[in-house]
Structure formats: structure tokens, C-alpha cells
mmCIF file of C-alpha atoms in Angstrom:
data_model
loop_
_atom_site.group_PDB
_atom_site.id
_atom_site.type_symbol
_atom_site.label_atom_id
_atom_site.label_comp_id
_atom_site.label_asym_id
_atom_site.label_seq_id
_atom_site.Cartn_x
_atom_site.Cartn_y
_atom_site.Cartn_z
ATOM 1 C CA UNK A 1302 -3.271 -20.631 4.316
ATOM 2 C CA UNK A 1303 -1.098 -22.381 6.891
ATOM 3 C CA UNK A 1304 1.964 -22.305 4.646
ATOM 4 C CA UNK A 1305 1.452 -18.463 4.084
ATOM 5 C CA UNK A 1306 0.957 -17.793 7.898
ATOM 6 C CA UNK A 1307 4.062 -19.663 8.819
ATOM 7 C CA UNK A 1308 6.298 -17.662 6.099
ATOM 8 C CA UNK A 1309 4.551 -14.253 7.711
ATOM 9 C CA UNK A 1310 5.300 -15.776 10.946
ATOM 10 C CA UNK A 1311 9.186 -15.947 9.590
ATOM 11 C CA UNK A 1312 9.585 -12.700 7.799
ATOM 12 C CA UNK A 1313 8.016 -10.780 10.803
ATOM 13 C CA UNK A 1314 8.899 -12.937 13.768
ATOM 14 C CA UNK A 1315 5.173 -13.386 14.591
ATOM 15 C CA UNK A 1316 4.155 -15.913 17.516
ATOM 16 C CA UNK A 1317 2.683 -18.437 16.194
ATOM 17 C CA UNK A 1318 0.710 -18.949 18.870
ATOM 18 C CA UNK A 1319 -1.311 -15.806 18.146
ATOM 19 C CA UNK A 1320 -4.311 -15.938 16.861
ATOM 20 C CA UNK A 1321 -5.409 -15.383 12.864
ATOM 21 C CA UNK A 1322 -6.902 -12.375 13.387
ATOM 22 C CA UNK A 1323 -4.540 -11.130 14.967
ATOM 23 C CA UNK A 1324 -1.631 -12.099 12.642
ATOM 24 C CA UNK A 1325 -3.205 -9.375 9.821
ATOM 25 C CA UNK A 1326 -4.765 -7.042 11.923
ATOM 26 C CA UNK A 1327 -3.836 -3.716 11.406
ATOM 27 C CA UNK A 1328 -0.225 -5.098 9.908
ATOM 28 C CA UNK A 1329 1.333 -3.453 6.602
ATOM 29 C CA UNK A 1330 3.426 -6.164 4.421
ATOM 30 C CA UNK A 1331 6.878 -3.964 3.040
ATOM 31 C CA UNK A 1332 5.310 -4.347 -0.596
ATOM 32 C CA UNK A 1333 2.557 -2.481 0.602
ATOM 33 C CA UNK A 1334 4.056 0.155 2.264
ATOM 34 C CA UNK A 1335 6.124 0.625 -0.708
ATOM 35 C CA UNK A 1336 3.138 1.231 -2.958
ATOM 36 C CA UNK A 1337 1.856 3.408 -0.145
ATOM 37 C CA UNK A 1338 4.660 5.367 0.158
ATOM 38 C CA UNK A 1339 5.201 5.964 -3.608
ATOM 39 C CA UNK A 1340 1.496 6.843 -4.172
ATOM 40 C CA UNK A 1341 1.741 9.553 -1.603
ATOM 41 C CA UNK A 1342 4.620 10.998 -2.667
ATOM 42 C CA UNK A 1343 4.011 11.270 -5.932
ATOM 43 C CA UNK A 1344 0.094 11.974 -6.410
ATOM 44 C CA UNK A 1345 0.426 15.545 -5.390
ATOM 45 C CA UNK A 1346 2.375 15.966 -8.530
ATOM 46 C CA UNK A 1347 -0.305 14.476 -11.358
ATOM 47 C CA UNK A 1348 -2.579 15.765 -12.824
ATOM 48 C CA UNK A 1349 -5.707 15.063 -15.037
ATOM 49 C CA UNK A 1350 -6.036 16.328 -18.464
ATOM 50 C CA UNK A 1351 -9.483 17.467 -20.371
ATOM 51 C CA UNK A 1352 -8.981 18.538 -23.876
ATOM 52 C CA UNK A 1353 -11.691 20.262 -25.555
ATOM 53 C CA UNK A 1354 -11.972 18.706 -29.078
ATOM 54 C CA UNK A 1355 -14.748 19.544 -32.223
ATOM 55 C CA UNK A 1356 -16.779 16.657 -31.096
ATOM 56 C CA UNK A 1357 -16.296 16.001 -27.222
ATOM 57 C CA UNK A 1358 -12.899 15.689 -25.218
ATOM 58 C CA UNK A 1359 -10.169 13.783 -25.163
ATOM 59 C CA UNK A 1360 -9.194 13.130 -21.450
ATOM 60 C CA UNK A 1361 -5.847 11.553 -19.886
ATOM 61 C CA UNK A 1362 -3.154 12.284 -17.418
ATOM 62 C CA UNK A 1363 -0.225 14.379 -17.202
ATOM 63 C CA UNK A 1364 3.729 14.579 -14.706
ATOM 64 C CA UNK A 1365 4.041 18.025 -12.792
ATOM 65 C CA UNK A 1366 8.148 18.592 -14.353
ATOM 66 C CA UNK A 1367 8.756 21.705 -13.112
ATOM 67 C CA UNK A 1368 7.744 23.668 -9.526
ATOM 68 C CA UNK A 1369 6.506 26.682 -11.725
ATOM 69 C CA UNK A 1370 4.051 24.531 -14.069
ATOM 70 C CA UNK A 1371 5.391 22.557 -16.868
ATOM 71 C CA UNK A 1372 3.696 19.063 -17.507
ATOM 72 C CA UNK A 1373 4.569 16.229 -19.207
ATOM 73 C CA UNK A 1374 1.551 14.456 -20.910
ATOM 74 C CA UNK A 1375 1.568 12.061 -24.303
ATOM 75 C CA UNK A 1376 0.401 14.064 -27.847
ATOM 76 C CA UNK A 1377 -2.264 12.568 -28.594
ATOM 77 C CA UNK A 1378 -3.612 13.649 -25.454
ATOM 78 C CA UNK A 1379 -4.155 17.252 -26.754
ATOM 79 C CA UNK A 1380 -3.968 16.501 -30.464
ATOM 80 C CA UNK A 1381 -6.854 18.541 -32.175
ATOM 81 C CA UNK A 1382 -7.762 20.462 -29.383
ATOM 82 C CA UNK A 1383 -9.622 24.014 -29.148
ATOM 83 C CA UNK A 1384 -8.284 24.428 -25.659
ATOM 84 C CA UNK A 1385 -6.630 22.399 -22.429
ATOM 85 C CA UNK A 1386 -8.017 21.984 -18.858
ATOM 86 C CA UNK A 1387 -5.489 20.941 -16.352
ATOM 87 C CA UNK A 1388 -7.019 19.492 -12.779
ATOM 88 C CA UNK A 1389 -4.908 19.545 -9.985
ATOM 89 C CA UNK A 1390 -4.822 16.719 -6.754
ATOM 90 C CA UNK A 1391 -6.828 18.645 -4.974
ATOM 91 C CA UNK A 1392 -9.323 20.013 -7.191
ATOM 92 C CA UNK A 1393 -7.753 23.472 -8.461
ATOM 93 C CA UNK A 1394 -8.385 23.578 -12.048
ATOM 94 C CA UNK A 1395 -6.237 25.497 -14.456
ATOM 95 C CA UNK A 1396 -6.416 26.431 -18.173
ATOM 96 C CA UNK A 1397 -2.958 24.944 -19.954
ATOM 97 C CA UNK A 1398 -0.794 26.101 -22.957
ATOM 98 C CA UNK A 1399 0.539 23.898 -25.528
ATOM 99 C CA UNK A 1400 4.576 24.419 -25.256
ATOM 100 C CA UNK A 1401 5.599 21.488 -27.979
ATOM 101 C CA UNK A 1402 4.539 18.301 -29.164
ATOM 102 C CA UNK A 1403 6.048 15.378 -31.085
ATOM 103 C CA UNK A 1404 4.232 13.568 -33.458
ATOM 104 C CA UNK A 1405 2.577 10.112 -33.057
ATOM 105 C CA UNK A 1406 6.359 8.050 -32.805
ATOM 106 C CA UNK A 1407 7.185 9.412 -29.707
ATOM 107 C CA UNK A 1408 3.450 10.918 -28.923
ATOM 108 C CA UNK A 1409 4.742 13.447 -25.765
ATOM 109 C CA UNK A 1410 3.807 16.738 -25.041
ATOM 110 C CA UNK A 1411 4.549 19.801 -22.952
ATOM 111 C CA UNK A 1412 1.816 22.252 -21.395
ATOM 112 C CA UNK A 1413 2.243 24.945 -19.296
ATOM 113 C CA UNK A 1414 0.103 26.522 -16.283
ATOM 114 C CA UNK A 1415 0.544 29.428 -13.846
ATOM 115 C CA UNK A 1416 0.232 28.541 -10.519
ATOM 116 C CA UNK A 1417 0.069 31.040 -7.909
ATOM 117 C CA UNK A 1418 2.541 28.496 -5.565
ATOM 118 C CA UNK A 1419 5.431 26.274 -6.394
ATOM 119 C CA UNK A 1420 4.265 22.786 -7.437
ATOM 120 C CA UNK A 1421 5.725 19.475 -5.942
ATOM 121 C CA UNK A 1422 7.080 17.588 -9.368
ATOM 122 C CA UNK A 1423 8.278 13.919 -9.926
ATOM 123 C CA UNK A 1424 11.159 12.601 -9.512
ATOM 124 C CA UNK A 1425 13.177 11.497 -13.579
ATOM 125 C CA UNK A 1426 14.495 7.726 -12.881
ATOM 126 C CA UNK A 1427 17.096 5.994 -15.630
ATOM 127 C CA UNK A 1428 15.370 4.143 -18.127
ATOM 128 C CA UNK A 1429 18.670 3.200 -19.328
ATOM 129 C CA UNK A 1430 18.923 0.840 -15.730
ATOM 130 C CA UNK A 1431 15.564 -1.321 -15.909
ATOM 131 C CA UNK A 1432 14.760 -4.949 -16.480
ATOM 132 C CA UNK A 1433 11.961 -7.321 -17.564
ATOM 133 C CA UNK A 1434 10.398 -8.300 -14.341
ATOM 134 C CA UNK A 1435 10.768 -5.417 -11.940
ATOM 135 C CA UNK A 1436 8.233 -4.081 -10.225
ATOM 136 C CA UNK A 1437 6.360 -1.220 -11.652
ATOM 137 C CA UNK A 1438 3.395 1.635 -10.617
ATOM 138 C CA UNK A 1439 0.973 3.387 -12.908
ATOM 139 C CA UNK A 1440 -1.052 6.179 -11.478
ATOM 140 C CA UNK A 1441 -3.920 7.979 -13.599
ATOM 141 C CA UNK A 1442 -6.662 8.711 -14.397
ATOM 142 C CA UNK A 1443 -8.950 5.334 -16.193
ATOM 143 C CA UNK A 1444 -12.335 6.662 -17.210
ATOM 144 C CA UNK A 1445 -12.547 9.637 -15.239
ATOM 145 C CA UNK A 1446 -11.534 8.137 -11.879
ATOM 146 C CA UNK A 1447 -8.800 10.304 -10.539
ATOM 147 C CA UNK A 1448 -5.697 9.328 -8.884
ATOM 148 C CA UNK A 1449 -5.757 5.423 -9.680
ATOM 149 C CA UNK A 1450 -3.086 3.192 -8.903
ATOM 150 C CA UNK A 1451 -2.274 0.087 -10.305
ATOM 151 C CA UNK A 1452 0.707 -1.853 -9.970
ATOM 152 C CA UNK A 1453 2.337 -4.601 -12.133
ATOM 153 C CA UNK A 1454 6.050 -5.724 -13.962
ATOM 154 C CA UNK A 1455 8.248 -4.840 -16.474
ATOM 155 C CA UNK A 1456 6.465 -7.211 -19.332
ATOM 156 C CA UNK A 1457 9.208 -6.278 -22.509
ATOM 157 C CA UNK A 1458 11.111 -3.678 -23.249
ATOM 158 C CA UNK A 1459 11.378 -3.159 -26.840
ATOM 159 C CA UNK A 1460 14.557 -1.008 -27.775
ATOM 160 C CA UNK A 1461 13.648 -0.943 -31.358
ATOM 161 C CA UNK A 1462 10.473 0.780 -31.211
ATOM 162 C CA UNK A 1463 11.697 2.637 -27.796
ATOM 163 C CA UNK A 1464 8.795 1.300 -25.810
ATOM 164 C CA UNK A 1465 8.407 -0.710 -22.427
ATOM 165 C CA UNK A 1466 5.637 -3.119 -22.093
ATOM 166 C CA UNK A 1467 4.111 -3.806 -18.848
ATOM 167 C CA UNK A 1468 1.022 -5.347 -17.528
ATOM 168 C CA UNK A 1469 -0.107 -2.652 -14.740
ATOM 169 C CA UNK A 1470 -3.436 -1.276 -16.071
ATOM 170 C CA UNK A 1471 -3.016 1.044 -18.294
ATOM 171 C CA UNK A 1472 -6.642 1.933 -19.392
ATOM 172 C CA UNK A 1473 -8.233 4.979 -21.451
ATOM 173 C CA UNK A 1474 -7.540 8.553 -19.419
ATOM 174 C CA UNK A 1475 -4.491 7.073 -17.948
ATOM 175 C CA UNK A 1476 -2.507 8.528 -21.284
ATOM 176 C CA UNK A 1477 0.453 10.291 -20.531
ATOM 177 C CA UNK A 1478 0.421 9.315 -16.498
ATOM 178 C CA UNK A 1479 4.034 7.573 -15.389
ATOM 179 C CA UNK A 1480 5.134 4.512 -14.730
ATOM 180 C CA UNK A 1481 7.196 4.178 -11.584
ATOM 181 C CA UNK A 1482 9.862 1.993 -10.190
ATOM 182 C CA UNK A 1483 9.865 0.807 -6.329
ATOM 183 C CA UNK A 1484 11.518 4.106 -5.534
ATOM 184 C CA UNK A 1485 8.502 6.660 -6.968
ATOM 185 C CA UNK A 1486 11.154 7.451 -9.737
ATOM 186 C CA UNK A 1487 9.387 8.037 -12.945
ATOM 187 C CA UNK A 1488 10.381 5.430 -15.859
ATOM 188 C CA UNK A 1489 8.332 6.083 -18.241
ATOM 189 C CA UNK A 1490 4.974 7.845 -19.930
ATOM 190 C CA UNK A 1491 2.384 5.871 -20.100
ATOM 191 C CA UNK A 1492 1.266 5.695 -23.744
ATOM 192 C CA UNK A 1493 -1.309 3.031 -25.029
ATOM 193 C CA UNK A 1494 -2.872 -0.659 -24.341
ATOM 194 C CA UNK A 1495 -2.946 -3.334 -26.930
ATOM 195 C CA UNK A 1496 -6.096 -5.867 -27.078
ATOM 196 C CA UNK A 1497 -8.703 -7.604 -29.883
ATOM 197 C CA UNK A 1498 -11.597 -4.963 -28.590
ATOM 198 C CA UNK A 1499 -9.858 -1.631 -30.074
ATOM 199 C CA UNK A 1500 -8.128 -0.656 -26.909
ATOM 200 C CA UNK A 1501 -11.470 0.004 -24.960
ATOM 201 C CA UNK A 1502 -10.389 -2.369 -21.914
ATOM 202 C CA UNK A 1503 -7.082 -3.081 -20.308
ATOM 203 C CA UNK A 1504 -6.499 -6.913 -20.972
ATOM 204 C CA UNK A 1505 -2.742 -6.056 -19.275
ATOM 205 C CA UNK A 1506 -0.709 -5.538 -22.232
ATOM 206 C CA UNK A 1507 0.485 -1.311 -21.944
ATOM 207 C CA UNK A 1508 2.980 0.423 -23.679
ATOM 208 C CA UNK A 1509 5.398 3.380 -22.181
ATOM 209 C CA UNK A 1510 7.735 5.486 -23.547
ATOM 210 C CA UNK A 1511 11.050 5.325 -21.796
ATOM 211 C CA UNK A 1512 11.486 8.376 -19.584
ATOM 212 C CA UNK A 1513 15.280 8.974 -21.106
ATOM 213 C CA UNK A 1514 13.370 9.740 -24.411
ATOM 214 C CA UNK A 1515 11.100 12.593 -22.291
ATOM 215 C CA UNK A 1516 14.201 13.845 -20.731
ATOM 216 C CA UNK A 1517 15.681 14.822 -23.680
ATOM 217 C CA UNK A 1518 12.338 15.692 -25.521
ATOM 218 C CA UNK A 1519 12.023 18.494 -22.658
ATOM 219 C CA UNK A 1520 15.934 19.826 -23.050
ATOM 220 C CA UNK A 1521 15.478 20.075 -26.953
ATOM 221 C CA UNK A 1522 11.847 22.072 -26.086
ATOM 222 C CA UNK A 1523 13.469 24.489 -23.540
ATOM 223 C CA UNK A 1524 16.146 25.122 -25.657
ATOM 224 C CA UNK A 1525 14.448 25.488 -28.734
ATOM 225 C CA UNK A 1526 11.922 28.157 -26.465
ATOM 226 C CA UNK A 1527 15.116 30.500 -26.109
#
């Protein structure tokens, strides 16, 4: 505890005279208001995803791409479905079309919705630039609880199979949510955990697609849409 007060003391020019209380009262560390600043940036433009199957629904998360309602989610979000629900931030709760899909390889998906305002949207990063051990954000939606954000590193990045591997938790609803660098840049869609109990906890081995793959997944759809 001493050690860790004196390097606070350092980075922040503290007096170390002052009182422990005082040194972490009401006092943001920079890592923290980057993860504050990202998450507030960013939330406004994800969304949760209910897809009405045969024999219940299939829930995860989706990336506002475009101010008049295009979203980004994974395919196996919506595969099967009779019909798509797309929740909003705030609340507002909109029925979604199925634009394209890819199969379970690349597992993304386009939807559509008609707002009545512009949307805010992310922001596409370069997943052409990153490297094992940066920091990374997930935010989505694990079991139903909205709006989640977790935080870990760049585990792996595997450029055979075209997937990065991180340890932020990446548990069941968070499907199709991004994963962020430091700069609330999306690097990736958040696709699927690995573990020995048939991927029904987060044990922090995830998987993401890399967001270069999206980007041109959503040229080749508008184009094809022409």
C-alpha cells in the first residue's frame, strides 16, 4: 500500500503529507478516465439484439454503422429467426430487417431500422495496426444486462483463422458488440468465448473478428444492394 501511494504521489505530484483518504478521494487515475470516456462516447451507439426464434430467442448485441440505421451484429445472432427486435440506449425499441449475412466463418450480419432522427455510430479503427498486449474494451449486453463494460488485452491474434483473442469478458448476449482500442475506435466484433463448460461462462478466453473483415463485409453488402 505504501509503495502504491508513493508512485500516485509521483505520477500526480500528491503531498505526501496528505492524508489516505484524501489521496483517492474523489481522484480519477488516466486509465480510468479513458474507459470513462470511451464508454460514453460510444454507448449511445449500441444496441441490444432480441431475435425471435421457433423455440425462444436468441439475444446479443449489435454497432450503430450508419446515422440512418444500419447495424453491425454477428450471424448467428439472427440465424433462424421469425423476426428482429432492436433496443436502443435509451429504451426506444425498433423492429429490424435482415440486409445480409455471412455464414458461420465470418458469422456478421447487417440489419436495418428506421429511425425518426440521425443515430450517433462508432467510430471503424485499423485492425491491420494492433498488437498482443494492448489494451482493449468490450461493451454488451451478458445475460440481459445492458450496456456492460469490461475491459482487458489483446490475448492472440490469429491471422489464419482471422480472429483476435482477448480476455475482456466476452459472455452470452455480448455477440456481435465491439471491441475497442484506448481511443473508442472499434477493432473488432465480438464473436464467441472458448471454455470446458460449453461456452455458458466467460473463463476470459473471447474471440473477435477483425473489424477490417466487417469493413469490407459492409462495402461488398451495399454494393451488392444497388
Amino acid at each position: 500500500m505504501i509503495i502504491r501511494i508513493l508512485i500516485i504521489a509521483l505520477l500526480f505530484g500528491l503531498n505526501l503529507n496528505m492524508p489516505i483518504e484524501k489521496v483517492y478521494a474523489g481522484q480519477l487515475i488516466p486509465d480510468e478516465e479513458i474507459n470513462i470516456t470511451v464508454y460514453e462516447r460510444i454507448n449511445p451507439a449500441i444496441v441490444s439484439i432480441d431475435a425471435e426464434l421457433d423455440d425462444g430467442v436468441s439475444a446479443g448485441t449489435g454497432c450503430i454503422v450508419s446515422s440512418d440505421g444500419l447495424i453491425l451484429t454477428g450471424s448467428h445472432v439472427i440465424e433462424g429467426c421469425n423476426s428482429v427486435e432492436v433496443t436502443m440506449f435509451n429504451g426506444q425499441v425498433y423492429k429490424a430487417e435482415i440486409i445480409s449475412k455471412m455464414g458461420k466463418n465470418k458469422d456478421l450480419a447487417l440489419l436495418k431500422i428506421s429511425p425518426k432522427h440521425p443515430l450517433q455510430t462508432i467510430k471503424f479503427g485499423d485492425s491491420g495496426k494492433i498488437k498482443v498486449g494492448q489494451k482493449v474494451l468490450a461493451i454488451g449486453n451478458p445475460f440481459g444486462f445492458s450496456g456492460t463494460l469490461t475491459q482487458g488485452i489483446i490475448s492472440r491474434i490469429d491471422k489464419t483463422k482471422g480472429r483476435i483473442q482477448t480476455d475482456a469478458a466476452i459472455n452470452p448476449g455480448c455477440s456481435g458488440g465491439p471491441l475497442l482500442n484506448s481511443s473508442g475506435e472499434v477493432i473488432g466484433i465480438n464473436q464467441s468465448i472458448y471454455n470446458p463448460d460449453n461456452n455458458i461462462s466467460n473463463i476470459g478466453i473471447g474471440f473477435a473478428i477483425p473489424i477490417n473483415d466487417a469493413k469490407q463485409f459492409i462495402q461488398l453488402a451495399k454494393v451488392s444492394k444497388k
